[in-house]
Short mmCIF file of C-alpha atoms in Angstrom, two decimals:
data_model
loop_
_atom_site.label_atom_id
_atom_site.label_comp_id
_atom_site.label_asym_id
_atom_site.label_seq_id
_atom_site.Cartn_x
_atom_site.Cartn_y
_atom_site.Cartn_z
CA UNK A 859 -14.58 9.74 -29.65
CA UNK A 860 -12.79 7.13 -27.59
CA UNK A 861 -13.38 3.47 -28.33
CA UNK A 862 -12.83 0.57 -25.95
CA UNK A 863 -10.74 -2.36 -27.07
CA UNK A 864 -11.75 -5.62 -25.34
CA UNK A 865 -8.45 -5.96 -23.46
CA UNK A 866 -9.85 -6.90 -20.05
CA UNK A 867 -12.61 -9.14 -18.69
CA UNK A 868 -13.82 -5.98 -16.97
CA UNK A 869 -14.15 -4.19 -20.29
CA UNK A 870 -17.94 -4.08 -20.31
CA UNK A 871 -17.95 -2.33 -16.94
CA UNK A 872 -15.19 0.07 -17.93
CA UNK A 873 -16.87 1.01 -21.22
CA UNK A 874 -19.21 3.54 -19.61
CA UNK A 875 -16.27 5.43 -18.14
CA UNK A 876 -14.76 6.48 -21.43
CA UNK A 877 -17.74 8.58 -22.40
CA UNK A 878 -16.56 10.95 -19.66
CA UNK A 879 -13.40 11.83 -21.56
CA UNK A 880 -15.17 12.75 -24.78
CA UNK A 881 -18.31 14.26 -23.28
CA UNK A 882 -18.96 17.97 -23.51
CA UNK A 883 -21.46 17.74 -20.66
CA UNK A 884 -20.05 19.75 -17.77
CA UNK A 885 -22.12 17.78 -15.24
CA UNK A 886 -20.61 14.48 -16.38
CA UNK A 887 -17.11 15.96 -16.07
CA UNK A 888 -17.76 17.68 -12.72
CA UNK A 889 -15.65 16.80 -9.69
CA UNK A 890 -17.45 14.12 -7.64
CA UNK A 891 -18.73 15.15 -4.21
CA UNK A 892 -16.55 12.75 -2.20
CA UNK A 893 -13.27 13.79 -3.77
CA UNK A 894 -10.72 16.31 -2.52
CA UNK A 895 -8.65 17.36 -5.52
CA UNK A 896 -5.32 18.85 -4.45
CA UNK A 897 -3.42 18.68 -7.75
CA UNK A 898 -4.01 20.03 -11.25
CA UNK A 899 -2.42 16.82 -12.59
CA UNK A 900 -0.51 18.86 -15.16
CA UNK A 901 2.75 17.03 -14.45
CA UNK A 902 1.34 13.65 -15.39
CA UNK A 903 -0.63 15.16 -18.27
CA UNK A 904 2.53 16.64 -19.77
CA UNK A 905 4.21 13.22 -19.56
CA UNK A 906 1.22 11.37 -21.01
CA UNK A 907 0.05 13.89 -23.63
CA UNK A 908 3.17 15.73 -24.72
CA UNK A 909 6.01 13.29 -23.99
CA UNK A 910 3.78 10.25 -24.64
CA UNK A 911 5.40 8.15 -21.91
CA UNK A 912 4.23 7.46 -18.41
CA UNK A 913 4.93 5.40 -15.31
CA UNK A 914 1.76 4.76 -13.32
CA UNK A 915 2.09 2.73 -10.13
CA UNK A 916 -0.46 1.15 -7.80
CA UNK A 917 0.39 0.10 -4.25
CA UNK A 918 -1.96 -1.42 -1.69
CA UNK A 919 -3.35 -4.67 -0.37
CA UNK A 920 -5.57 -7.30 -1.95
CA UNK A 921 -8.00 -4.66 -3.27
CA UNK A 922 -5.14 -3.36 -5.41
CA UNK A 923 -3.81 -6.81 -6.25
CA UNK A 924 -7.19 -8.16 -7.40
CA UNK A 925 -8.67 -7.77 -10.86
CA UNK A 926 -10.56 -4.67 -9.78
CA UNK A 927 -10.14 -0.91 -9.80
CA UNK A 928 -6.45 -1.05 -10.77
CA UNK A 929 -6.90 -2.64 -14.24
CA UNK A 930 -9.97 -0.44 -14.78
CA UNK A 931 -7.93 2.71 -14.15
CA UNK A 932 -5.16 1.35 -16.36
CA UNK A 933 -7.64 0.78 -19.17
CA UNK A 934 -9.10 4.25 -18.72
CA UNK A 935 -5.63 5.82 -19.08
CA UNK A 936 -4.80 3.68 -22.12
CA UNK A 937 -7.99 4.81 -23.82
CA UNK A 938 -7.53 8.43 -22.72
CA UNK A 939 -3.97 8.57 -24.11
CA UNK A 940 -3.90 6.01 -26.95
CA UNK A 941 -0.49 7.13 -28.25
CA UNK A 942 1.25 6.97 -24.89
CA UNK A 943 3.65 4.20 -23.93
CA UNK A 944 2.69 3.35 -20.38
CA UNK A 945 4.60 1.41 -17.78
CA UNK A 946 2.20 0.12 -15.13
CA UNK A 947 3.58 -1.13 -11.82
CA UNK A 948 1.33 -3.42 -9.80
CA UNK A 949 2.54 -3.35 -6.19
CA UNK A 950 -0.62 -4.70 -4.61
CA UNK A 951 0.04 -7.50 -2.10
CA UNK A 952 -2.77 -9.13 -0.15
CA UNK A 953 -2.91 -8.49 3.60
CA UNK A 954 -0.25 -5.78 3.61
CA UNK A 955 -0.75 -2.50 5.48
CA UNK A 956 0.73 0.97 4.98
CA UNK A 957 3.66 0.06 7.25
CA UNK A 958 4.54 -2.81 4.93
CA UNK A 959 3.97 -0.52 1.94
CA UNK A 960 6.37 2.10 3.25
CA UNK A 961 9.17 -0.44 3.71
CA UNK A 962 8.66 -2.20 0.37
CA UNK A 963 8.03 0.97 -1.69
CA UNK A 964 11.57 1.29 -3.02
CA UNK A 965 11.87 -2.35 -4.00
CA UNK A 966 8.35 -2.70 -5.44
CA UNK A 967 7.83 0.72 -7.07
CA UNK A 968 10.71 3.18 -7.07
CA UNK A 969 13.26 0.81 -8.62
CA UNK A 970 11.16 0.91 -11.80
CA UNK A 971 11.99 4.55 -12.43
CA UNK A 972 10.49 8.01 -12.08
CA UNK A 973 6.85 7.85 -11.01
CA UNK A 974 4.35 10.09 -12.80
CA UNK A 975 1.15 9.00 -11.10
CA UNK A 976 0.84 6.88 -7.94
CA UNK A 977 -2.38 5.32 -6.63
CA UNK A 978 -2.40 4.23 -2.98
CA UNK A 979 -4.96 2.03 -1.18
CA UNK A 980 -4.41 0.95 2.45
CA UNK A 981 -7.39 2.21 4.48
CA UNK A 982 -9.04 -1.21 4.82
CA UNK A 983 -5.89 -3.18 5.71
CA UNK A 984 -4.72 -0.54 8.19
CA UNK A 985 -8.11 -1.00 9.84
CA UNK A 986 -8.91 -4.73 9.78
CA UNK A 987 -5.57 -6.47 9.27
CA UNK A 988 -3.10 -4.28 11.12
CA UNK A 989 -5.56 -2.54 13.50
CA UNK A 990 -3.26 0.47 13.38
CA UNK A 991 -3.50 3.39 15.74
CA UNK A 992 -3.79 6.88 14.28
CA UNK A 993 -0.05 7.34 14.77
CA UNK A 994 0.89 4.04 13.11
CA UNK A 995 -1.38 4.64 10.09
CA UNK A 996 -0.01 8.15 9.71
CA UNK A 997 3.61 7.01 9.86
CA UNK A 998 3.01 4.40 7.16
CA UNK A 999 1.15 6.76 4.82
CA UNK A 1000 3.64 9.60 5.32
CA UNK A 1001 6.43 7.14 4.60
CA UNK A 1002 4.79 6.20 1.30
CA UNK A 1003 4.02 9.72 0.15
CA UNK A 1004 7.15 11.54 1.31
CA UNK A 1005 9.51 8.82 0.06
CA UNK A 1006 7.78 8.88 -3.34
CA UNK A 1007 8.12 12.68 -3.59
CA UNK A 1008 11.76 12.55 -2.51
CA UNK A 1009 12.41 10.08 -5.34
CA UNK A 1010 10.06 11.63 -7.94
CA UNK A 1011 9.40 15.28 -6.96
CA UNK A 1012 6.89 15.81 -9.76
CA UNK A 1013 4.83 12.70 -9.03
CA UNK A 1014 1.12 13.19 -8.48
CA UNK A 1015 -0.59 11.00 -5.92
CA UNK A 1016 -4.15 9.71 -5.48
CA UNK A 1017 -5.19 7.98 -2.25
CA UNK A 1018 -8.44 5.98 -2.35
CA UNK A 1019 -10.31 4.97 0.79
CA UNK A 1020 -12.02 1.62 0.30
CA UNK A 1021 -14.33 0.27 2.99
CA UNK A 1022 -15.24 -2.76 5.10
CA UNK A 1023 -18.45 -3.33 7.10
CA UNK A 1024 -17.05 -1.96 10.36
CA UNK A 1025 -15.78 1.20 8.67
CA UNK A 1026 -19.11 1.58 6.89
CA UNK A 1027 -20.99 1.38 10.20
CA UNK A 1028 -18.78 4.11 11.65
CA UNK A 1029 -19.44 6.37 8.67
CA UNK A 1030 -23.17 5.72 8.96
CA UNK A 1031 -22.94 6.91 12.60
CA UNK A 1032 -21.17 10.06 11.48
CA UNK A 1033 -17.73 8.89 12.65
CA UNK A 1034 -14.51 8.76 10.62
CA UNK A 1035 -12.50 5.51 10.75
CA UNK A 1036 -9.04 5.92 12.28
CA UNK A 1037 -7.17 4.83 9.13
CA UNK A 1038 -9.01 7.40 7.01
CA UNK A 1039 -8.36 10.15 9.57
CA UNK A 1040 -4.65 9.35 9.51
CA UNK A 1041 -4.35 9.04 5.74
CA UNK A 1042 -6.34 12.21 5.11
CA UNK A 1043 -4.08 14.25 7.42
CA UNK A 1044 -1.04 13.09 5.43
CA UNK A 1045 -2.70 13.65 2.05
CA UNK A 1046 -3.68 17.19 3.03
CA UNK A 1047 -0.15 17.94 4.27
CA UNK A 1048 1.45 16.82 1.00
CA UNK A 1049 -1.24 17.91 -1.46
CA UNK A 1050 -2.33 14.40 -2.49
CA UNK A 1051 -5.79 13.98 -3.97
CA UNK A 1052 -8.17 11.73 -2.02
CA UNK A 1053 -11.05 9.61 -3.30
CA UNK A 1054 -13.40 8.98 -0.37
CA UNK A 1055 -15.02 5.89 -1.82
CA UNK A 1056 -16.04 4.74 1.67
CA UNK A 1057 -18.20 7.84 2.14
CA UNK A 1058 -19.53 7.52 -1.40
CA UNK A 1059 -20.70 3.98 -0.67
CA UNK A 1060 -22.24 5.10 2.63
CA UNK A 1061 -24.05 7.97 0.89
CA UNK A 1062 -25.42 5.78 -1.89
CA UNK A 1063 -26.64 3.18 0.60
CA UNK A 1064 -28.36 5.93 2.64
CA UNK A 1065 -30.01 7.20 -0.54
CA UNK A 1066 -31.08 3.61 -1.37
CA UNK A 1067 -29.15 3.79 -4.64
CA UNK A 1068 -26.85 0.92 -3.63
CA UNK A 1069 -26.68 -2.03 -1.25
CA UNK A 1070 -23.60 -3.57 0.35
CA UNK A 1071 -24.33 -6.76 -1.58
CA UNK A 1072 -24.50 -4.86 -4.89
CA UNK A 1073 -21.24 -3.13 -4.07
CA UNK A 1074 -19.67 -6.54 -3.56
CA UNK A 1075 -18.18 -6.39 -0.08
CA UNK A 1076 -14.63 -5.74 1.08
CA UNK A 1077 -13.35 -6.95 -2.30
CA UNK A 1078 -15.82 -5.15 -4.55
CA UNK A 1079 -17.68 -6.69 -7.46
CA UNK A 1080 -16.90 -5.33 -10.94
CA UNK A 1081 -19.77 -2.87 -10.62
CA UNK A 1082 -18.45 -1.88 -7.19
CA UNK A 1083 -14.95 -1.28 -8.55
CA UNK A 1084 -16.47 0.82 -11.31
CA UNK A 1085 -17.47 3.39 -8.66
CA UNK A 1086 -13.94 4.43 -7.60
CA UNK A 1087 -12.77 4.13 -11.20
CA UNK A 1088 -15.47 6.55 -12.28
CA UNK A 1089 -14.59 8.91 -9.42
CA UNK A 1090 -10.92 8.82 -10.42
CA UNK A 1091 -11.70 9.31 -14.12
CA UNK A 1092 -14.01 12.25 -13.42
CA UNK A 1093 -11.42 13.80 -11.13
CA UNK A 1094 -8.75 13.62 -13.80
CA UNK A 1095 -11.11 14.83 -16.51
CA UNK A 1096 -12.12 17.76 -14.34
CA UNK A 1097 -8.43 18.66 -14.01
CA UNK A 1098 -7.80 18.10 -17.72
CA UNK A 1099 -10.95 19.85 -18.99
CA UNK A 1100 -9.09 22.68 -20.72
CA UNK A 1101 -6.43 22.44 -23.40
CA UNK A 1102 -2.90 22.07 -22.09
CA UNK A 1103 -1.10 25.43 -22.51
CA UNK A 1104 1.80 25.32 -24.96
CA UNK A 1105 4.15 26.76 -22.35
CA UNK A 1106 3.06 24.40 -19.56
CA UNK A 1107 5.99 22.95 -17.61
CA UNK A 1108 6.27 20.27 -14.98
CA UNK A 1109 6.82 21.70 -11.53
CA UNK A 1110 7.73 20.26 -8.16
CA UNK A 1111 6.32 21.61 -4.92
CA UNK A 1112 8.73 22.14 -2.04
CA UNK A 1113 8.40 19.32 0.46
CA UNK A 1114 6.90 20.51 3.76
CA UNK A 1115 8.37 19.55 7.10
CA UNK A 1116 7.42 16.00 8.11
CA UNK A 1117 4.19 15.60 10.04
CA UNK A 1118 5.94 13.04 12.22
CA UNK A 1119 9.76 12.87 12.25
CA UNK A 1120 9.45 9.15 13.06
CA UNK A 1121 7.46 8.35 9.91
CA UNK A 1122 8.90 5.67 7.65
CA UNK A 1123 10.10 8.04 4.95
CA UNK A 1124 13.31 6.14 4.26
CA UNK A 1125 11.91 2.65 4.69
CA UNK A 1126 13.89 -0.10 2.98
CA UNK A 1127 15.09 -3.68 3.27
CA UNK A 1128 18.28 -4.54 5.15
CA UNK A 1129 20.66 -6.25 2.68
CA UNK A 1130 20.95 -9.96 3.48
CA UNK A 1131 24.72 -9.71 3.15
CA UNK A 1132 24.71 -7.58 6.32
CA UNK A 1133 23.13 -10.33 8.40
CA UNK A 1134 25.28 -12.41 10.74
CA UNK A 1135 23.53 -15.76 11.04
CA UNK A 1136 24.41 -17.93 14.00
CA UNK A 1137 23.94 -21.71 14.14
CA UNK A 1138 20.28 -22.60 13.75
CA UNK A 1139 19.54 -19.80 11.25
CA UNK A 1140 19.31 -20.61 7.53
CA UNK A 1141 18.33 -18.96 4.28
CA UNK A 1142 16.25 -21.54 2.41
CA UNK A 1143 12.95 -22.40 0.78
CA UNK A 1144 10.86 -23.98 3.55
CA UNK A 1145 9.54 -27.50 2.97
CA UNK A 1146 5.95 -26.30 3.07
CA UNK A 1147 4.53 -29.82 2.63
CA UNK A 1148 5.77 -30.71 6.11
CA UNK A 1149 4.63 -27.48 7.77
CA UNK A 1150 1.15 -27.00 9.17
CA UNK A 1151 -0.94 -24.24 7.59
CA UNK A 1152 -1.45 -23.01 4.04
CA UNK A 1153 0.89 -20.63 2.25
CA UNK A 1154 0.19 -18.27 -0.62
CA UNK A 1155 1.75 -18.88 -4.01
CA UNK A 1156 3.92 -15.76 -3.94
CA UNK A 1157 5.75 -17.14 -0.89
CA UNK A 1158 6.01 -20.85 -1.75
CA UNK A 1159 9.29 -20.67 -3.67
CA UNK A 1160 10.90 -17.80 -1.79
CA UNK A 1161 14.13 -18.28 0.10
CA UNK A 1162 13.31 -17.18 3.63
CA UNK A 1163 15.49 -16.43 6.65
CA UNK A 1164 14.37 -19.22 8.95
CA UNK A 1165 14.97 -20.56 12.43
CA UNK A 1166 13.38 -23.39 14.42
CA UNK A 1167 16.07 -23.68 17.11
CA UNK A 1168 15.28 -21.68 20.27
CA UNK A 1169 18.19 -19.63 21.56
CA UNK A 1170 19.86 -19.31 18.17
CA UNK A 1171 21.00 -15.76 17.47
CA UNK A 1172 21.19 -13.47 14.45
CA UNK A 1173 22.58 -9.94 14.43
CA UNK A 1174 23.19 -6.97 12.16
CA UNK A 1175 23.86 -3.25 12.22
CA UNK A 1176 21.71 -0.55 10.63
CA UNK A 1177 21.36 3.20 10.57
CA UNK A 1178 17.91 4.61 11.20
CA UNK A 1179 15.07 5.25 13.63
CA UNK A 1180 13.09 2.03 13.08
CA UNK A 1181 13.82 -1.66 12.60
CA UNK A 1182 11.67 -4.74 12.13
CA UNK A 1183 10.82 -7.71 9.96
CA UNK A 1184 8.63 -8.63 7.02
CA UNK A 1185 7.61 -12.21 7.72
CA UNK A 1186 5.02 -14.93 7.16
CA UNK A 1187 3.43 -15.94 10.44
CA UNK A 1188 1.57 -19.25 10.52
CA UNK A 1189 0.27 -21.65 13.18
CA UNK A 1190 3.82 -22.18 14.47
CA UNK A 1191 4.81 -18.51 14.50
CA UNK A 1192 6.96 -18.06 17.57
CA UNK A 1193 8.20 -15.24 19.75
CA UNK A 1194 11.39 -13.35 19.00
CA UNK A 1195 13.61 -12.00 21.75
CA UNK A 1196 15.67 -8.98 20.72
CA UNK A 1197 18.15 -6.48 22.10
CA UNK A 1198 18.96 -3.15 20.43
CA UNK A 1199 22.42 -1.75 21.19
CA UNK A 1200 23.07 -2.28 24.92
CA UNK A 1201 19.40 -2.28 25.87
CA UNK A 1202 17.47 -4.96 27.71
CA UNK A 1203 16.11 -8.07 26.05
CA UNK A 1204 12.51 -7.63 24.89
CA UNK A 1205 9.92 -9.90 23.25
CA UNK A 1206 7.83 -9.75 20.08
CA UNK A 1207 5.16 -12.40 19.42
CA UNK A 1208 4.85 -12.88 15.64
CA UNK A 1209 1.42 -14.56 15.66
CA UNK A 1210 -1.52 -12.77 14.03
CA UNK A 1211 -5.25 -13.44 14.40
CA UNK A 1212 -5.19 -14.82 10.84
CA UNK A 1213 -2.23 -17.13 11.57
CA UNK A 1214 -4.23 -20.17 12.71
CA UNK A 1215 -4.51 -21.68 9.23
CA UNK A 1216 -2.37 -19.39 7.06
CA UNK A 1217 1.25 -18.27 6.96
CA UNK A 1218 0.10 -14.70 7.03
CA UNK A 1219 2.34 -11.94 5.60
CA UNK A 1220 2.94 -9.09 8.00
CA UNK A 1221 5.46 -6.38 8.73
CA UNK A 1222 6.15 -5.82 12.43
CA UNK A 1223 8.60 -3.44 14.05
CA UNK A 1224 10.86 -4.03 17.02
CA UNK A 1225 11.14 -0.28 17.58
CA UNK A 1226 10.26 2.83 15.58
CA UNK A 1227 11.31 5.57 17.99
CA UNK A 1228 15.08 5.21 17.92
CA UNK A 1229 17.55 8.02 17.41
CA UNK A 1230 18.46 8.17 13.72
CA UNK A 1231 22.04 6.92 14.12
CA UNK A 1232 23.87 3.62 13.70
CA UNK A 1233 22.53 0.77 15.84
CA UNK A 1234 23.09 -2.94 16.31
CA UNK A 1235 20.41 -5.53 17.01
CA UNK A 1236 20.60 -9.12 18.18
CA UNK A 1237 17.65 -11.48 17.74
CA UNK A 1238 16.96 -14.98 18.99
CA UNK A 1239 14.03 -17.37 18.88
CA UNK A 1240 12.29 -17.90 22.20
CA UNK A 1241 11.49 -21.41 23.44
CA UNK A 1242 7.85 -20.43 24.01
CA UNK A 1243 5.31 -22.46 22.05
CA UNK A 1244 3.28 -20.66 19.40
CA UNK A 1245 -0.18 -19.33 20.21
CA UNK A 1246 -1.54 -22.56 18.72
CA UNK A 1247 0.58 -24.90 20.85
CA UNK A 1248 3.22 -25.76 18.23
CA UNK A 1249 7.00 -25.76 18.46
CA UNK A 1250 8.12 -22.21 17.55
CA UNK A 1251 9.49 -21.13 14.21
CA UNK A 1252 10.26 -17.88 12.42
CA UNK A 1253 10.27 -17.34 8.64
CA UNK A 1254 11.42 -13.91 7.55
CA UNK A 1255 11.10 -12.44 4.06
CA UNK A 1256 13.20 -9.37 4.85
CA UNK A 1257 14.53 -7.32 7.71
CA UNK A 1258 13.45 -3.68 7.40
CA UNK A 1259 14.90 -0.41 8.63
CA UNK A 1260 14.05 3.26 8.30
#
């Protein structure tokens, strides 16, 4: 019998989940209806049960970053494998989409070592924050999954689809939100298991077993986060129902051909040492007290690549098919002019619909359909005022390339 130690404020909610692991009731251990299980999870089980070590990573937006399903799943695994030494990587960052995830994956997850089990959550932010097209959402998710499997071929991956009101309304009309369509096509291609929490919530509301208020909204309440945690736990317990064979070995599936050759499967940061900063560009911690708009704590003490002088240029070379920036875009977010190789000058407005009062983190690409060879790019700040009538500025966390 498994016993819960009061490690988390969410412990009371999580407690009910651990009965699943020790229950002999086949119905309680059955695969939930809104789950597509595409892995036997033997690779992670061998690491956790036999080797007694495990690296479990979570990447996503604020739903992953918050005290929600992530710590619940962590607690479930700790209780399920009490003798295992786990390393848990929390790579949840509010407001980030799958594009951002693909470019920060190496720095935020893969640098911490071989991944045994990866949980991904980006359906909501790809929908409401980034407003991605099917192609954009697919390229981000394929970048995340393929890059992970290139680094850790025996990793097992679980993608969970959370939900917002607009996505819920689509599901209630019998439609599938674009982000879920895109992510599901990638998960199917690479054999990743999917937890369709969004459909589960829609079904329970239709059956009058749940209300949106009870669920807790876009950022679910503890009881709302218990739903995906239970679905994940039951999925794993269904896979782990029988005793692990003594001769069981970890295996790696052969990677299929990419769904989209332009997906961000090699996404990474451009080293700052490669940047050629002209006059007017600086790497510094902004004096946020003198800058209009709020800024989140994770960015307040970061040295950013900044410019407030229109016409000032920065350049660098990179090899890849895509290039862009990871930035914070506030009320004074300006427009960048850029030229790739010997092409024409083009413009990219950095402002976001959440920029009016917040220096909003976003990853935007100058181009993602380049030939995968060496390129050069030159960037300068336009003299155009920001969307909110302020003198323009740019504050860049990282340049990205794929």
